[in-house]
Coordinates of C-alpha atoms and ligand atoms in Angstrom, one line a residue:
X1 CA 53.9 105.1 95.4
X2 CA 56.7 107.5 95.7
X3 CA 59.8 106.4 93.8
X4 CA 62.1 108.2 96.1
X5 CA 62.5 110.1 99.3
X6 CA 61.7 113.8 99.0
X7 CA 64.0 116.0 100.9
X8 CA 62.2 117.9 103.6
X9 CA 63.4 121.3 102.3
X10 CA 62.0 120.4 98.9
X11 CA 58.7 119.6 100.5
X12 CA 58.7 122.8 102.4
X13 CA 59.4 124.8 99.3
X14 CA 56.7 123.1 97.4
X15 CA 54.1 123.7 100.1
X16 CA 55.1 127.3 100.9
X17 CA 56.0 128.2 97.4
X18 CA 59.5 129.4 98.2
X19 CA 62.3 128.6 95.9
X20 CA 65.2 126.4 96.9
X21 CA 68.5 128.3 97.2
X22 CA 70.2 126.9 94.2
X23 CA 73.4 125.1 94.2
X24 CA 75.6 127.9 93.0
X25 CA 76.8 129.0 96.4
X26 CA 77.2 125.5 97.7
X27 CA 79.8 124.4 95.3
X28 CA 83.4 125.1 94.7
X29 CA 83.9 128.2 92.5
X30 CA 86.8 128.2 90.1
X31 CA 88.8 130.3 92.5
X32 CA 89.2 127.2 94.7
X33 CA 91.3 125.6 92.1
X34 CA 95.0 126.0 91.8
X35 CA 97.4 126.9 89.0
X36 CA 98.4 123.2 89.0
X37 CA 94.7 122.2 88.4
X38 CA 94.6 124.5 85.4
X39 CA 97.9 123.2 84.0
X40 CA 96.6 119.7 84.4
X41 CA 93.0 120.2 83.4
X42 CA 93.0 122.7 80.6
X43 CA 94.2 122.7 77.0
X44 CA 97.1 125.1 77.6
X45 CA 98.8 126.9 74.7
X46 CA 101.7 124.5 75.1
X47 CA 99.3 121.6 74.5
X48 CA 97.0 123.0 71.9
X49 CA 99.4 123.3 69.0
X50 CA 100.3 119.6 68.7
X51 CA 98.3 116.4 68.3
X52 CA 99.8 113.3 69.7
X53 CA 99.8 110.5 67.1
X54 CA 101.8 107.8 68.8
X55 CA 103.5 106.8 72.1
X56 CA 106.1 104.2 72.6
X57 CA 106.4 103.9 76.4
X58 CA 109.3 101.8 77.5
X59 CA 109.6 101.0 81.2
X60 CA 111.9 99.0 83.3
X61 CA 110.3 97.9 86.6
X62 CA 112.7 97.3 89.4
X63 CA 110.6 95.4 91.9
X64 CA 113.3 95.2 94.6
X65 CA 113.7 99.0 94.8
X66 CA 110.0 99.8 93.9
X67 CA 111.6 102.0 91.2
X68 CA 111.0 102.5 87.5
X69 CA 113.0 104.0 84.7
X70 CA 112.4 104.4 81.0
X71 CA 111.3 106.7 78.2
X72 CA 108.4 107.8 76.2
X73 CA 108.9 108.3 72.5
X74 CA 106.2 110.8 71.4
X75 CA 105.1 111.4 67.8
X76 CA 103.0 114.4 67.2
X77 CA 101.5 116.4 64.4
X78 CA 102.1 120.1 64.4
X79 CA 98.8 122.0 64.1
X80 CA 100.3 125.4 64.4
X81 CA 103.9 126.5 64.8
X82 CA 105.0 126.8 68.4
X83 CA 108.3 126.2 70.1
X84 CA 107.3 125.2 73.6
X85 CA 105.7 121.9 74.5
X86 CA 104.1 120.7 77.7
X87 CA 104.6 117.2 79.1
X88 CA 103.4 116.1 82.5
X89 CA 105.0 113.9 85.1
X90 CA 104.2 113.8 88.8
X91 CA 106.7 113.8 91.6
X92 CA 108.7 112.1 92.9
X93 CA 109.4 110.8 89.4
X94 CA 111.6 113.1 87.4
X95 CA 112.3 113.7 83.7
X96 CA 116.0 113.4 83.3
X97 CA 116.5 114.1 79.6
X98 CA 114.5 115.1 76.5
X99 CA 115.9 114.7 73.0
X100 CA 114.7 115.7 69.6
X101 CA 116.9 114.5 66.7
X102 CA 120.4 115.5 67.6
X103 CA 119.3 118.0 70.2
X104 CA 119.4 117.6 73.9
X105 CA 116.5 119.9 74.9
X106 CA 116.2 122.3 77.8
X107 CA 113.1 122.5 79.9
X108 CA 111.6 124.3 82.9
X109 CA 109.3 122.7 85.4
X110 CA 106.2 124.0 87.2
X111 CA 104.9 121.3 89.5
X112 CA 103.9 118.4 87.4
X113 CA 104.2 120.3 84.1
X114 CA 107.4 120.4 82.1
X115 CA 107.8 123.0 79.4
X116 CA 110.2 121.8 76.8
X117 CA 111.9 124.3 74.5
X118 CA 112.2 122.9 71.0
X119 CA 115.1 124.0 68.9
X120 CA 114.0 122.8 65.4
X121 CA 111.4 125.0 63.8
X122 CA 108.0 123.4 64.1
X123 CA 106.1 123.6 60.8
X124 CA 102.4 123.0 60.4
X125 CA 101.4 119.6 59.2
X126 CA 104.8 118.0 60.1
X127 CA 104.9 114.8 62.1
X128 CA 107.8 115.2 64.6
X129 CA 109.0 113.1 67.4
X130 CA 110.8 113.5 70.7
X131 CA 111.9 111.2 73.4
X132 CA 111.4 111.9 77.1
X133 CA 113.5 109.9 79.6
X134 CA 112.5 109.6 83.3
X135 CA 113.0 107.6 86.5
X136 CA 112.4 107.4 90.2
X137 CA 110.2 105.8 92.8
X138 CA 106.6 106.3 91.6
X139 CA 103.9 107.1 94.1
X140 CA 102.4 104.1 95.8
X141 CA 98.6 103.8 95.4
X142 CA 96.9 104.4 98.7
X143 CA 93.5 103.1 97.8
X144 CA 93.7 101.7 94.3
X145 CA 92.1 102.1 91.9
X146 CA 90.6 105.4 93.3
X147 CA 93.8 106.9 94.6
X148 CA 96.2 105.6 92.0
X149 CA 99.9 104.9 91.5
X150 CA 101.8 101.7 91.8
X151 CA 100.6 98.7 93.8
X152 CA 103.5 96.5 95.0
X153 CA 101.9 93.4 96.3
X154 CA 102.6 89.6 96.6
X155 CA 100.4 86.7 95.6
X156 CA 99.5 83.7 97.8
X157 CA 102.8 82.0 96.8
X158 CA 104.9 85.0 97.9
X159 CA 105.6 86.1 94.3
X160 CA 105.6 89.8 93.4
X161 CA 102.3 91.1 92.1
X162 CA 102.6 94.6 90.7
X163 CA 100.1 96.9 89.0
X164 CA 99.4 100.5 88.0
X165 CA 96.0 102.3 88.3
X166 CA 95.6 106.0 87.8
X167 CA 92.1 107.2 86.9
X168 CA 91.6 110.7 88.3
X169 CA 95.1 111.2 89.6
X170 CA 96.3 110.8 86.0
X171 CA 98.6 108.7 84.0
X172 CA 101.4 111.1 84.7
X173 CA 101.6 109.5 88.1
X174 CA 103.8 106.9 86.5
X175 CA 104.7 107.9 82.9
X176 CA 105.4 111.2 81.1
X177 CA 102.7 112.2 78.6
X178 CA 100.2 114.8 77.6
X179 CA 98.0 114.2 80.6
X180 CA 94.7 115.6 79.4
X181 CA 91.9 113.3 78.1
X182 CA 91.1 115.4 74.9
X183 CA 94.0 114.0 73.0
X184 CA 94.7 110.3 72.5
X185 CA 97.5 108.7 70.4
X186 CA 96.2 106.8 67.4
X187 CA 98.3 103.8 68.5
X188 CA 100.7 102.9 71.2
X189 CA 103.5 100.5 72.0
X190 CA 104.1 99.5 75.6
X191 CA 107.4 97.8 76.4
X192 CA 107.8 96.6 80.0
X193 CA 110.9 95.0 81.4
X194 CA 110.6 92.8 84.5
X195 CA 112.0 89.6 86.0
X196 CA 111.8 86.7 83.6
X197 CA 110.1 84.5 86.3
X198 CA 107.0 86.8 86.0
X199 CA 105.0 88.2 83.1
X200 CA 103.8 91.7 82.2
X201 CA 100.3 92.1 80.7
X202 CA 99.5 95.5 79.3
X203 CA 97.0 96.7 76.7
X204 CA 96.4 95.5 73.2
X205 CA 98.2 92.5 71.7
X206 CA 101.5 90.9 72.7
X207 CA 103.8 91.5 69.8
X208 CA 106.9 89.8 71.0
X209 CA 109.1 89.1 74.1
X210 CA 112.7 90.2 74.3
X211 CA 115.2 88.3 76.4
X212 CA 118.3 90.5 77.1
X213 CA 119.9 87.6 79.0
X214 CA 120.1 89.4 82.4
X215 CA 117.3 87.5 84.2
X216 CA 114.7 89.8 82.7
X217 CA 112.3 89.8 79.8
X218 CA 110.7 92.7 77.9
X219 CA 107.1 92.3 76.9
X220 CA 106.0 94.5 73.9
X221 CA 102.3 95.1 73.8
X222 CA 100.8 97.0 70.8
X223 CA 97.5 98.9 70.9
X224 CA 96.4 99.6 67.3
X225 CA 93.5 101.9 68.3
X226 CA 93.3 105.3 70.1
X227 CA 93.7 104.8 73.8
X228 CA 93.0 107.1 76.7
X229 CA 96.0 107.9 79.0
X230 CA 94.4 106.5 82.1
X231 CA 93.7 103.2 80.3
X232 CA 97.3 102.4 79.8
X233 CA 98.5 99.9 82.4
X234 CA 101.2 97.5 83.7
X235 CA 100.4 94.2 85.4
X236 CA 103.2 92.0 86.5
X237 CA 102.7 88.7 88.2
X238 CA 103.0 85.0 88.0
X239 CA 100.2 84.7 85.5
X240 CA 98.7 81.7 83.8
X241 CA 96.9 82.3 80.5
X242 CA 93.8 80.7 79.0
X243 CA 91.5 82.0 76.3
X244 CA 88.6 81.5 74.0
X245 CA 87.0 83.0 71.0
X246 CA 83.7 84.9 70.7
X247 CA 81.7 85.0 67.5
X248 CA 80.6 88.6 67.6
X249 CA 79.0 91.2 65.3
X250 CA 82.4 92.1 63.8
X251 CA 83.7 88.5 63.4
X252 CA 85.9 86.6 65.8
X253 CA 86.9 88.4 69.0
X254 CA 89.7 86.9 71.0
X255 CA 89.1 86.7 74.7
X256 CA 92.3 86.2 76.8
X257 CA 92.5 85.7 80.5
X258 CA 95.6 86.2 82.7
X259 CA 95.1 85.2 86.3
X260 CA 97.3 84.2 89.2
X261 CA 98.4 80.6 89.1
X262 CA 96.6 79.9 92.4
X263 CA 93.3 81.2 91.0
X264 CA 93.1 79.5 87.6
X265 CA 90.3 77.0 88.5
X266 CA 88.1 79.8 90.0
X267 CA 88.8 82.0 87.0
X268 CA 87.8 79.3 84.5
X269 CA 84.5 79.1 86.2
X270 CA 83.8 82.8 86.9
X271 CA 84.9 84.0 83.5
X272 CA 82.2 82.0 81.8
X273 CA 80.2 85.2 82.3
X274 CA 82.2 86.9 79.6
X275 CA 80.5 85.5 76.5
X276 CA 76.9 86.1 77.6
X277 CA 78.0 89.6 78.7
X278 CA 79.3 90.3 75.2
X279 CA 76.0 89.1 73.8
X280 CA 74.1 91.6 76.0
X281 CA 76.5 94.5 75.3
X282 CA 76.8 94.0 71.6
X283 CA 73.0 93.8 71.4
X284 CA 72.5 97.1 73.2
X285 CA 75.7 99.1 72.3
X286 CA 76.9 97.6 69.0
X287 CA 80.2 95.7 68.3
X288 CA 82.9 95.6 70.9
X289 CA 85.0 98.6 69.9
X290 CA 88.4 97.0 69.8
X291 CA 88.3 93.8 67.9
X292 CA 91.8 94.4 66.5
X293 CA 93.3 94.6 70.0
X294 CA 91.2 91.8 71.5
X295 CA 89.6 91.6 74.9
X296 CA 91.4 90.6 78.0
X297 CA 90.6 90.1 81.7
X298 CA 93.7 90.5 83.8
X299 CA 93.8 89.8 87.5
X300 CA 95.1 92.7 89.5
X301 CA 95.9 93.4 93.2
X302 CA 93.0 95.8 93.6
X303 CA 89.3 95.8 92.8
X304 CA 89.4 96.5 89.1
X305 CA 89.5 99.2 86.4
X306 CA 88.4 99.6 82.8
X307 CA 91.9 99.5 81.3
X308 CA 91.3 99.5 77.5
X309 CA 91.4 95.9 76.1
X310 CA 93.0 94.7 79.3
X311 CA 90.2 95.1 81.9
X312 CA 91.7 94.5 85.3
X313 CA 89.9 92.2 87.8
X314 CA 90.2 91.8 91.5
X315 CA 86.6 91.0 92.7
X316 CA 87.6 87.7 94.3
X317 CA 85.8 85.4 91.8
X318 CA 82.4 86.0 93.2
X319 CA 79.2 87.7 92.1
X320 CA 78.1 91.1 93.2
X321 CA 80.5 93.9 94.2
X322 CA 82.9 92.1 96.5
X323 CA 80.0 89.8 97.1
X324 CA 77.5 92.5 97.9
X325 CA 74.4 93.6 95.9
X326 CA 74.6 97.4 95.5
X327 CA 70.9 97.5 94.4
X328 CA 69.5 95.6 97.4
X329 CA 67.1 94.0 94.9
X330 CA 68.8 90.6 94.7
X331 CA 69.6 91.1 91.0
X332 CA 73.1 92.5 91.8
X333 CA 74.1 89.0 92.8
X334 CA 73.3 87.5 89.4
X335 CA 76.5 88.8 87.9
X336 CA 80.1 89.6 88.7
X337 CA 80.0 93.4 89.1
X338 CA 83.6 94.0 88.1
X339 CA 83.4 91.9 84.9
X340 CA 80.2 93.5 83.8
X341 CA 80.8 97.1 84.9
X342 CA 84.5 97.5 83.9
X343 CA 83.8 95.8 80.5
X344 CA 80.8 98.1 80.0
X345 CA 83.4 100.9 80.0
X346 CA 84.9 99.5 76.8
X347 CA 82.0 101.3 75.1
X348 CA 81.6 104.2 77.4
X349 CA 85.0 105.4 78.6
X350 CA 87.3 103.7 76.1
X351 CA 85.3 104.0 72.8
X352 CA 83.6 107.2 73.7
X353 CA 85.9 109.1 76.1
X354 CA 85.2 112.4 77.9
X355 CA 87.3 115.3 76.6
X356 CA 87.2 116.9 80.0
X357 CA 86.9 114.9 83.2
X358 CA 84.0 117.2 84.3
X359 CA 81.9 115.1 82.0
X360 CA 82.8 111.8 83.6
X361 CA 79.1 110.9 83.9
X362 CA 79.4 109.9 80.2
X363 CA 81.7 107.1 81.5
X364 CA 80.1 106.2 84.8
X365 CA 76.4 107.0 84.1
X366 CA 76.3 104.9 80.9
X367 CA 78.3 102.1 82.4
X368 CA 76.1 102.0 85.5
X369 CA 73.3 101.7 83.0
X370 CA 75.1 98.9 81.3
X371 CA 74.6 96.7 84.4
X372 CA 70.9 97.4 84.1
X373 CA 70.9 96.4 80.4
X374 CA 72.9 93.3 81.1
X375 CA 70.1 92.2 83.4
X376 CA 67.4 93.3 80.9
X377 CA 69.0 91.1 78.2
X378 CA 69.3 88.0 80.3
X379 CA 66.6 88.3 83.0
X380 CA 64.1 90.6 81.5
X381 CA 62.7 94.1 82.0
X382 CA 61.4 93.5 85.4
X383 CA 64.8 92.6 86.7
X384 CA 66.5 95.6 85.1
X385 CA 63.8 97.9 86.5
X386 CA 64.1 96.5 90.0
X387 CA 67.9 96.9 89.9
X388 CA 67.9 100.5 88.7
X389 CA 65.2 101.5 91.2
X390 CA 67.2 99.7 93.9
X391 CA 70.4 101.8 93.3
X392 CA 68.5 105.0 93.9
X393 CA 69.0 104.6 97.6
X394 CA 72.7 105.5 96.9
X395 CA 71.9 108.9 95.3
X396 CA 72.8 111.9 97.4
X397 CA 71.6 114.8 95.2
X398 CA 74.0 117.2 97.0
X399 CA 75.9 118.4 94.0
X400 CA 75.5 118.2 90.2
X401 CA 76.8 115.3 88.1
X402 CA 78.9 117.6 85.9
X403 CA 82.0 119.1 87.5
X404 CA 84.0 122.2 86.8
X405 CA 85.6 122.4 83.3
X406 CA 89.3 122.9 82.6
X407 CA 90.6 122.2 86.1
X408 CA 90.6 118.4 86.2
X409 CA 87.5 118.3 88.4
X410 CA 85.0 115.4 88.5
X411 CA 81.3 115.9 89.3
X412 CA 79.3 114.3 92.0
X413 CA 79.7 110.6 92.8
X414 CA 76.0 110.5 91.9
X415 CA 77.2 110.2 88.3
X416 CA 76.9 106.4 88.8
X417 CA 73.5 105.7 90.3
X418 CA 71.8 108.9 89.2
X419 CA 73.4 108.6 85.7
X420 CA 71.9 105.1 85.4
X421 CA 68.5 106.4 86.5
X422 CA 68.6 109.3 84.2
X423 CA 69.1 107.0 81.3
X424 CA 66.5 104.5 82.5
X425 CA 64.1 107.5 82.7
X426 CA 65.0 108.5 79.2
X427 CA 64.2 105.0 78.0
X428 CA 60.7 105.6 79.4
X429 CA 60.5 108.9 77.7
X430 CA 61.5 107.4 74.4
X431 CA 58.8 104.8 74.9
X432 CA 60.2 102.8 72.0
X433 CA 62.8 100.3 72.8
X434 CA 64.1 99.8 69.2
X435 CA 64.6 103.5 68.9
X436 CA 66.3 103.6 72.3
X437 CA 68.6 100.7 71.3
X438 CA 69.3 102.5 68.0
X439 CA 70.3 105.6 70.0
X440 CA 72.7 103.7 72.2
X441 CA 74.3 101.9 69.3
X442 CA 74.3 105.2 67.3
X443 CA 76.3 106.9 70.0
X444 CA 79.0 104.3 69.7
X445 CA 79.0 104.7 65.9
X446 CA 78.8 108.5 65.8
X447 CA 81.6 109.0 68.4
X448 CA 83.6 105.8 67.6
X449 CA 87.1 106.1 69.1
X450 CA 86.6 109.8 69.9
X451 CA 86.8 112.1 72.8
X452 CA 83.6 114.0 73.4
X453 CA 81.8 116.5 75.6
X454 CA 78.6 115.8 77.5
X455 CA 76.9 118.4 75.3
X456 CA 77.7 116.4 72.1
X457 CA 76.2 113.3 73.7
X458 CA 73.1 115.2 74.9
X459 CA 72.6 116.7 71.4
X460 CA 72.9 113.4 69.7
X461 CA 70.3 111.8 72.0
X462 CA 67.9 114.8 71.5
X463 CA 68.2 114.4 67.7
X464 CA 67.7 110.6 67.8
X465 CA 64.7 110.8 70.0
X466 CA 63.3 113.8 68.1
X467 CA 62.8 115.9 71.2
X468 CA 64.5 118.9 72.8
X469 CA 66.1 117.3 75.8
X470 CA 68.1 120.4 76.9
X471 CA 65.9 121.0 80.0
X472 CA 65.9 117.3 80.9
X473 CA 69.7 117.1 80.8
X474 CA 70.1 120.5 82.6
X475 CA 67.8 119.1 85.3
X476 CA 69.6 115.9 85.9
X477 CA 73.1 116.8 85.1
X478 CA 73.5 120.5 86.1
X479 CA 71.0 120.8 89.0
X480 CA 70.4 118.7 92.1
X481 CA 66.6 118.9 92.3
X482 CA 64.4 116.0 91.5
X483 CA 61.3 116.9 89.4
X484 CA 58.1 116.6 91.2
X485 CA 54.8 115.8 89.5
X486 CA 52.5 118.1 91.4
X487 CA 48.8 117.2 91.0
X488 CA 45.4 117.6 92.4
X489 CA 41.9 116.2 91.6
X490 CA 39.1 118.7 91.6
X491 CA 35.6 118.5 90.0
X492 CA 36.4 115.4 88.0
X493 CA 39.6 116.9 86.7
X494 CA 43.2 116.1 87.2
X495 CA 45.3 119.2 87.4
X496 CA 49.1 118.6 87.0
X497 CA 52.4 120.2 86.3
X498 CA 56.1 119.7 86.9
X499 CA 57.5 121.5 89.9
X500 CA 60.9 121.8 91.4
X501 CA 62.5 121.9 87.9
X502 CA 64.5 124.1 85.6
X503 CA 62.6 126.2 83.2
X504 CA 61.0 124.4 80.3
X505 CA 61.2 121.0 81.9
X506 CA 58.6 119.0 80.0
X507 CA 59.2 115.2 79.8
X508 CA 56.1 113.0 79.5
X509 CA 55.3 110.7 82.3
X510 CA 53.2 107.6 82.7
X511 CA 50.7 107.5 85.6
X512 CA 48.1 105.1 86.7
X513 CA 44.8 106.7 87.8
X514 CA 42.4 104.3 89.5
X515 CA 43.9 101.4 87.5
X516 CA 44.0 103.2 84.1
X517 CA 47.4 104.1 82.6
X518 CA 47.7 107.6 81.1
X519 CA 50.7 109.2 79.5
X520 CA 50.7 112.8 80.7
X521 CA 52.6 115.6 79.0
X522 CA 53.2 118.0 81.9
X523 CA 55.0 121.3 81.6
X524 CA 55.8 123.7 84.4
X525 CA 52.3 125.3 83.8
X526 CA 49.2 123.7 85.2
X527 CA 47.3 121.4 82.7
X528 CA 44.2 119.4 83.3
X529 CA 42.7 116.2 82.2
X530 CA 39.1 115.0 82.6
X531 CA 38.9 111.9 84.6
X532 CA 35.8 109.9 85.8
X533 CA 35.4 107.8 88.9
X534 CA 32.8 107.1 91.4
X535 CA 35.2 106.9 94.4
X536 CA 38.3 108.8 95.4
X537 CA 41.1 109.2 92.9
X538 CA 44.4 107.5 93.4
X539 CA 47.3 108.4 91.2
X540 CA 50.6 106.6 91.0
X541 CA 53.6 107.5 88.9
X542 CA 55.4 104.8 86.9
X543 CA 58.3 104.0 89.3
X544 CA 60.7 103.6 86.3
X545 CA 60.8 107.4 86.1
X546 CA 63.2 108.9 88.5
X547 CA 60.8 111.6 89.7
X548 CA 58.7 112.3 92.7
X549 CA 55.0 113.1 93.0
X550 CA 53.0 115.2 95.3
X551 CA 49.3 115.6 95.8
X552 CA 48.7 119.3 96.3
X553 CA 45.4 118.7 98.1
X554 CA 45.8 115.4 99.7
X555 CA 48.2 113.7 102.0
Ligands
LIG601 ZN1 83.2 102.7 86.3

């Protein structure tokens, strides 16, 4: 059985021995990126010299005018002396003032990048602070959460329902910050002022609520752990709250739910999935990474997003992805896709965060795979296997999973389904589920609360599995070709090799030959194996491997 469709050109190349024109020409070269992409996506000299340690973001949300105003107090450690500092904020919002100590600072602007001239001498090792004031009408999200900004909506009772979402487009779409993923504050305070008939829910824990006496309230939410910029969020609505406690690996974890008044009954039913989900994820990935900040599910006026410790939810209180099974296997309807997927990101996205968005597969590939492991934990290996094979239908293989570095460029959308399949294939390669589980848990320990590169993750897995996986990762992350097990039976021998691969590709693969299972160790050179049979040979590759096979002599 062939686990996937082989592209015709691949078949052609295999048969006629030509090589496929590789992807290089097909994809954007760096020259297609703009100066703004570089300012946003690289660690510029004006970013490199300081390490953000704390943000206090304070925002007043004026719902009537779809406007915001506020400030961000930034604490940073000086790594090397420098007098110019870059802060990002996207139009039409504008920075109106920057102060450091007594000084009102001057700045120049280049698109979304503001270059602030510091007057006090910056000395290595010092922790300094500055406050950036800003205001305006933020961009409205066109297709949240993918095309982010503010969503100004209303609930079924006509009350305002407002939220931010900004992955990809960047947190600087609504607040001024160092808008690059490599640097996270160690903690953050988020203060949101809104009408007192509503409530704001942001990340972390609610410290206190201020009542200035003008018909508004200010909710102060404190995040005691490092947080990625894109995870910071505002949700304002007529929320009701309920909660429960989970006895997890690190003790008691608070689970808090904020949902629209009209949806409370549905939410109380649907969110029963949270505890069993925590069982599955803690088993495979280790303790939930933010016990101190708690776990929240917060209803939002869009599908959902992995906002750290305040996962947003808009899946309509139904199983599947808006009621659909993305795998076509039936298993996708056994769970609420948004609860499971977005919470999986607490481990892969919020705990382990890409240091460049080009490596976004580390977020989406592992989180896609978390859906599979959730099924594995509750419904068994067959369920997880059918699910992961089902989602292959969505893989395009038209560009690599890894994007272009330093220009804020994401790789192919295949990072989800192909990423999940890559990891499921690796589980077969490991052929040892306790070692595989140790590897997944080990990643979350080794890179606890850190920003990382794909290479670091790849090297960690190679070390854990005791195998050089460089060609494997190059094949699935940096190339678009699917390995083909090429084989032929001749004179009682099976000849076999990997074709359509990068140099050195050498993962083992399980095959069944006339009913007997064999673990082959193919390389890109032809090997052979003595086999015996009275009749014709039939070989099938274990469909859990995301590879193809081709009988060089047969049909
Ligand atoms: Zn995701």
